[in-house]
Coordinates of C-alpha atoms (C1' of nucleotides) in Angstrom, one line a residue:
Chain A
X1 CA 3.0 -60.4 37.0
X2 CA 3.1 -61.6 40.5
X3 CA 6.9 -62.5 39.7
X4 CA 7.2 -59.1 40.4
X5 CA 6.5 -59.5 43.8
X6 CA 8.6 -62.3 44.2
X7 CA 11.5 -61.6 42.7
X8 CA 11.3 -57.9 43.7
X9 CA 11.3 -59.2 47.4
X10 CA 14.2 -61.3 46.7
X11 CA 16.3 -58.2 45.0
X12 CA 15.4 -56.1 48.1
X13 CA 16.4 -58.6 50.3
X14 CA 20.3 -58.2 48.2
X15 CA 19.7 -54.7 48.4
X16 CA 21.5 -54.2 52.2
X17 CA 24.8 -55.3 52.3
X18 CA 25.1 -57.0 55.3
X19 CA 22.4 -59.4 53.8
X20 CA 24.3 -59.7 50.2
X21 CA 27.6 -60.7 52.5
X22 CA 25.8 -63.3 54.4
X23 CA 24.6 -64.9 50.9
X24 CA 28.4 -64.6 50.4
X25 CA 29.7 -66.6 53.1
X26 CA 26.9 -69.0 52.7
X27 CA 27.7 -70.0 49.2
X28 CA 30.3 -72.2 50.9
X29 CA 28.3 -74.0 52.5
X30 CA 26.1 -74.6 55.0
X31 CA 26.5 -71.8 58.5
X32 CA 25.2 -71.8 61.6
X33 CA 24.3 -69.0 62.6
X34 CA 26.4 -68.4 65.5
X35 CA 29.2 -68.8 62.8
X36 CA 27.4 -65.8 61.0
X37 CA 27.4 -63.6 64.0
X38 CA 31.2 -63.9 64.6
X39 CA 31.5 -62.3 61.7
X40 CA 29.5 -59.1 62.0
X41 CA 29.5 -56.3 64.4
X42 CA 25.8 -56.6 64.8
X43 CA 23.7 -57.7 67.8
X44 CA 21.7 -60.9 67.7
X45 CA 18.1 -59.9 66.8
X46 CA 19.7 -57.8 64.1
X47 CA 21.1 -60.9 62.7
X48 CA 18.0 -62.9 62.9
X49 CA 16.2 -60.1 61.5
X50 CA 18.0 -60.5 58.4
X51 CA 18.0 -64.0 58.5
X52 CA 13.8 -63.9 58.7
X53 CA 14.3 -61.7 55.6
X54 CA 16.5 -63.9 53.6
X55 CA 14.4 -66.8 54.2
X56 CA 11.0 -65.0 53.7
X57 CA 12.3 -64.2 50.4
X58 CA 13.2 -68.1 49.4
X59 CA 17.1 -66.9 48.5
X60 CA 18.1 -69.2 52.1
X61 CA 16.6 -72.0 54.0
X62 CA 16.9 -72.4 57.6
X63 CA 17.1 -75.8 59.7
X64 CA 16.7 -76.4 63.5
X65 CA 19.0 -79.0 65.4
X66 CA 18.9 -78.7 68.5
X67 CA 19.6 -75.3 70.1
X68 CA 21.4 -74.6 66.3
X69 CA 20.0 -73.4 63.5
X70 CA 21.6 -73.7 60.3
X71 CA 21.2 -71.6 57.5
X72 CA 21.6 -72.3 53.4
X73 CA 21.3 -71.3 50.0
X74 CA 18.0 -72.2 48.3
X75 CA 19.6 -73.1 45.0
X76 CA 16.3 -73.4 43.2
X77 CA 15.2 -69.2 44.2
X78 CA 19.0 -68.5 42.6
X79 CA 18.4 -70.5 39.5
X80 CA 14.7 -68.6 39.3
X81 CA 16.2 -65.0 40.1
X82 CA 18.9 -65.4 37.8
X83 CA 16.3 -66.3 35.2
X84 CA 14.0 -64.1 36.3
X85 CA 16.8 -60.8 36.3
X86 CA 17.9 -62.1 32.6
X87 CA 14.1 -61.9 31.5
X88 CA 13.6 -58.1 32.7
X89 CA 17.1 -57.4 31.0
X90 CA 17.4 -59.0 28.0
X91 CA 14.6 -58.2 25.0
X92 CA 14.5 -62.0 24.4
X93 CA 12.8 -61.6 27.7
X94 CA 9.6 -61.4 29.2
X95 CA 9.3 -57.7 28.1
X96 CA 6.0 -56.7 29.8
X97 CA 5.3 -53.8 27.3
X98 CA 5.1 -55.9 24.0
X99 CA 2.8 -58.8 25.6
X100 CA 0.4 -56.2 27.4
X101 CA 0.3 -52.7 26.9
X102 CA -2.0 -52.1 29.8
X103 CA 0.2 -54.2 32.0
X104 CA 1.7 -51.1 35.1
X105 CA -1.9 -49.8 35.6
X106 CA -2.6 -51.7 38.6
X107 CA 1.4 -51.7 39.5
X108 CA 1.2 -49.7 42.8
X109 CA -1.5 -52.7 44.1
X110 CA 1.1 -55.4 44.6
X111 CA 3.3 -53.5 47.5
Chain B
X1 CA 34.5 -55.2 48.8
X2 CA 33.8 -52.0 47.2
X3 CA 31.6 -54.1 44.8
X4 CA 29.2 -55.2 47.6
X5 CA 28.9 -51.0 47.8
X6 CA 28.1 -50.7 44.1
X7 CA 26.2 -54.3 43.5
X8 CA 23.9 -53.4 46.3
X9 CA 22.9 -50.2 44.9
X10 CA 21.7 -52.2 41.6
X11 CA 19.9 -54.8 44.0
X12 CA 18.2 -51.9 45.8
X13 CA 16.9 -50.4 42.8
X14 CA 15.5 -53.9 41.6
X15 CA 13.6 -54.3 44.8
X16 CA 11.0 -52.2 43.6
X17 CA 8.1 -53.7 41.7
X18 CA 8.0 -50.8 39.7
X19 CA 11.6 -49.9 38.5
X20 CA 11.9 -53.5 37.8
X21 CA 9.0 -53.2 35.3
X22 CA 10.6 -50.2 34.1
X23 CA 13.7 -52.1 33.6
X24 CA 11.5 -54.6 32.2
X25 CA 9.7 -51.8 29.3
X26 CA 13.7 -50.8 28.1
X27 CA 14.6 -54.3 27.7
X28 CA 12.7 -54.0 24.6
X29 CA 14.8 -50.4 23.3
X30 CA 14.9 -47.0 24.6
X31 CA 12.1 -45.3 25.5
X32 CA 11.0 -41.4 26.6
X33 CA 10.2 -40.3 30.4
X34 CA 6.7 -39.5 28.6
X35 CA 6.5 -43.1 27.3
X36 CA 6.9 -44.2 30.9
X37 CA 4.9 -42.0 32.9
X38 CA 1.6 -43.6 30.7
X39 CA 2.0 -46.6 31.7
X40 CA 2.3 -46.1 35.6
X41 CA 0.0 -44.7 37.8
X42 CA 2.5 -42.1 39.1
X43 CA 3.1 -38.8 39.3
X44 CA 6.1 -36.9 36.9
X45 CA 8.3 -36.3 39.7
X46 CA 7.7 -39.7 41.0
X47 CA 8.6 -41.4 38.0
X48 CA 11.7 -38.6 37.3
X49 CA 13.0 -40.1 41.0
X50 CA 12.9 -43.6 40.1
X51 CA 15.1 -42.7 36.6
X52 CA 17.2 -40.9 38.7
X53 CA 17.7 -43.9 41.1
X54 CA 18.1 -46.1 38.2
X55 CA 20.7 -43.8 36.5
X56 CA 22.6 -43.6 39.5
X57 CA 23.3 -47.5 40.2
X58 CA 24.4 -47.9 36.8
X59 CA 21.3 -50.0 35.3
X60 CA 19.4 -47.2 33.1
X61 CA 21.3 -44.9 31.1
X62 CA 19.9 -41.1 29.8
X63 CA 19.7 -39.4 26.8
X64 CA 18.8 -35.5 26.1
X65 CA 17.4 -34.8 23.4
X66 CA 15.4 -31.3 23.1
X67 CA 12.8 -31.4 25.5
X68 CA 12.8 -34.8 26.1
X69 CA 14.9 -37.7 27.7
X70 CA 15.2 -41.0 26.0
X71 CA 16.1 -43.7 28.7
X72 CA 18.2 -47.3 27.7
X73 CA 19.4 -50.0 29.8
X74 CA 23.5 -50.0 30.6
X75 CA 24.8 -53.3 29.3
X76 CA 27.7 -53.4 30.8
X77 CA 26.3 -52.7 34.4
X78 CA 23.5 -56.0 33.7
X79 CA 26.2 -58.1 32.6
X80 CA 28.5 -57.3 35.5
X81 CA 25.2 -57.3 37.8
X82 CA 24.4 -60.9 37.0
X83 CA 27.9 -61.7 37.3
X84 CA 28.3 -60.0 40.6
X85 CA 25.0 -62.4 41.9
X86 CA 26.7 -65.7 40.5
X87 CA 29.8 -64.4 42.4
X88 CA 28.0 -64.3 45.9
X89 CA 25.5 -67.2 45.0
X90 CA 28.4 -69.8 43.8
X91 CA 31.0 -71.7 46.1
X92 CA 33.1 -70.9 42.7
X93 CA 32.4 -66.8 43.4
X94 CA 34.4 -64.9 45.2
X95 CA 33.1 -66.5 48.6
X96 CA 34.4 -63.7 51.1
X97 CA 34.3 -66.0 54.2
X98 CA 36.8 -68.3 52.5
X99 CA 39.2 -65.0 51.3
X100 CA 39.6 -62.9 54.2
X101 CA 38.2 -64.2 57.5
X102 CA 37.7 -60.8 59.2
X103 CA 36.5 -59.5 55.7
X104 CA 32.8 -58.3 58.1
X105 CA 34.4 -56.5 60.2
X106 CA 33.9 -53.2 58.6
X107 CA 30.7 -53.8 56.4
X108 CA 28.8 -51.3 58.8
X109 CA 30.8 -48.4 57.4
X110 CA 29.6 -49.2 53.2
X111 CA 26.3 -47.9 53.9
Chain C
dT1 C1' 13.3 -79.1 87.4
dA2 C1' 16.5 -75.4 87.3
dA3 C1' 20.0 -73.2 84.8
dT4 C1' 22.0 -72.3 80.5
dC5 C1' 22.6 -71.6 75.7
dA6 C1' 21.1 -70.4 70.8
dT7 C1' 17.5 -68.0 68.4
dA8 C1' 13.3 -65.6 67.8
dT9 C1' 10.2 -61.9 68.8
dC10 C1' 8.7 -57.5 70.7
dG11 C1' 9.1 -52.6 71.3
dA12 C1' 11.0 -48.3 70.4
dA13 C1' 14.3 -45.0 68.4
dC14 C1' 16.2 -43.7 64.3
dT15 C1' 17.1 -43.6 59.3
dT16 C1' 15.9 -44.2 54.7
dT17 C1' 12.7 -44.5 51.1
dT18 C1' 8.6 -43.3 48.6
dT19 C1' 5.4 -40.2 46.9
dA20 C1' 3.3 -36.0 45.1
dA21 C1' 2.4 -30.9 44.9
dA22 C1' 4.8 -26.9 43.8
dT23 C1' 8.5 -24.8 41.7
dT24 C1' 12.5 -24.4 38.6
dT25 C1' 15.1 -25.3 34.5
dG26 C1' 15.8 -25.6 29.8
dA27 C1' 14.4 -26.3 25.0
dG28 C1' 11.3 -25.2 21.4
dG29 C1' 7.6 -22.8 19.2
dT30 C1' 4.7 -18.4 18.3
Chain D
dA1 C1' 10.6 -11.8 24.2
dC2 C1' 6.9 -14.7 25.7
dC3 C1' 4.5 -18.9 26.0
dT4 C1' 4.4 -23.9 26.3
dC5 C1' 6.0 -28.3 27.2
dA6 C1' 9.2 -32.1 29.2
dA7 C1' 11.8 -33.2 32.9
dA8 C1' 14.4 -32.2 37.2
dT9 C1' 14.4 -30.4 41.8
dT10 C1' 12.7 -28.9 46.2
dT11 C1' 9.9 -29.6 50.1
dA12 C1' 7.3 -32.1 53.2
dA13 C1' 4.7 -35.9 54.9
dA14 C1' 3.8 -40.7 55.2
dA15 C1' 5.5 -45.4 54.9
dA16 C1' 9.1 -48.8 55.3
dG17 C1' 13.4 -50.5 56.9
dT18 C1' 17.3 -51.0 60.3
dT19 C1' 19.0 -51.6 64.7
dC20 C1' 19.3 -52.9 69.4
dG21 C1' 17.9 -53.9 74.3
dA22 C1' 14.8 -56.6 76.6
dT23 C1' 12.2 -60.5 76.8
dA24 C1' 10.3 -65.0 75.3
dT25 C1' 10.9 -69.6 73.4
dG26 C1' 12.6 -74.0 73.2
dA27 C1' 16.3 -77.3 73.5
dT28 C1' 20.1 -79.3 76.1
dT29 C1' 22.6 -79.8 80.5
dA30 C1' 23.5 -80.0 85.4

DNA sequence: TAATCATATCGAACTTTTTAAATTTGAGGT
DNA sequence: ACCTCAAATTTAAAAAGTTCGATATGATTA
């Protein structure tokens, strides 16, 4: 149940595609994020805005040296999201319904 | 690049705890608005609004039949969905940064 | 220890999304 | 024809998300 939350955030998170692009470019490794910026026509604190929100979500991690920061993919959240998106999809699933028919009425409590 | 426009739709309609569960209920077979709406805590038009985003990106298709509407997932959409996030998660994807160097400059515009 | 550079955070404007009540549409049933 | 029921649409309000300029932080450099 609280995978819903998780996973929900991480989905949002893909859900601007600025944010899906930068998950993109960083599947080749890892970018700092002045690299990133070059790329985009958006201002700075836009970028780290949607850097915060990528990390928040566990899809990238971030590391400090020196002035830089560098950004990755957090192979694990992938691995878990594509499990995770496979689960809700697939009635080999987890398939909420069959293991709890009471299972949505609290659903609007975990936003 | 036109898939980031489609692909993000999907992701956008994931990041919501409850179309996911929804998502989640028709992995087990098609089932009516009605046989939704008991499950949620939402109002008709709410829920009729979240099918409708859910149509619309592909994931969820629907079926008249009289009165009511039977919903089913798309599987082509979920298998090009999950195929789509292995693309932009994998240095083996389609790994924009390494295809077309300017390939940001317009992703303001796919919104 | 100032100045500078890369990021992060804050604040505000703007846009989008979510939600529900009310209404409409369209299919049966009486 | 009229009534009823399921679902969609309209409308409006509240909540959340996006964006950027300005400012703060924190590390290197002069």
């Amino acid at each position: 149940m609280e995978n819903y939350l998780k996973y929900t955030k991480v989905f949002k998170a893909l859900g601007d595609a600025k944010r899906a692009m930068i998950v993109d470019m960083l599947s080749c490794g890892e970018l700092c994020a002045c690299m990133i910026l070059e790329k985009f026509k958006i201002s700075q604190s836009t970028l780290s805005h949607h850097m915060k929100l990528l990390c928040e979500c566990g899809l990238v991690k971030g590391r400090n040296e020196g002035k830089w920061t560098y950004y990755s993919l957090n192979a694990e959240t992938i691995r878990e999201t594509e499990q995770f998106f496979r689960g809700i999809t697939s009635a080999k699933g987890s398939c909420i319904c069959k293991e709890d028919a009471d299972c949505c009425e609290g659903c609007d409590q975990d936003e």
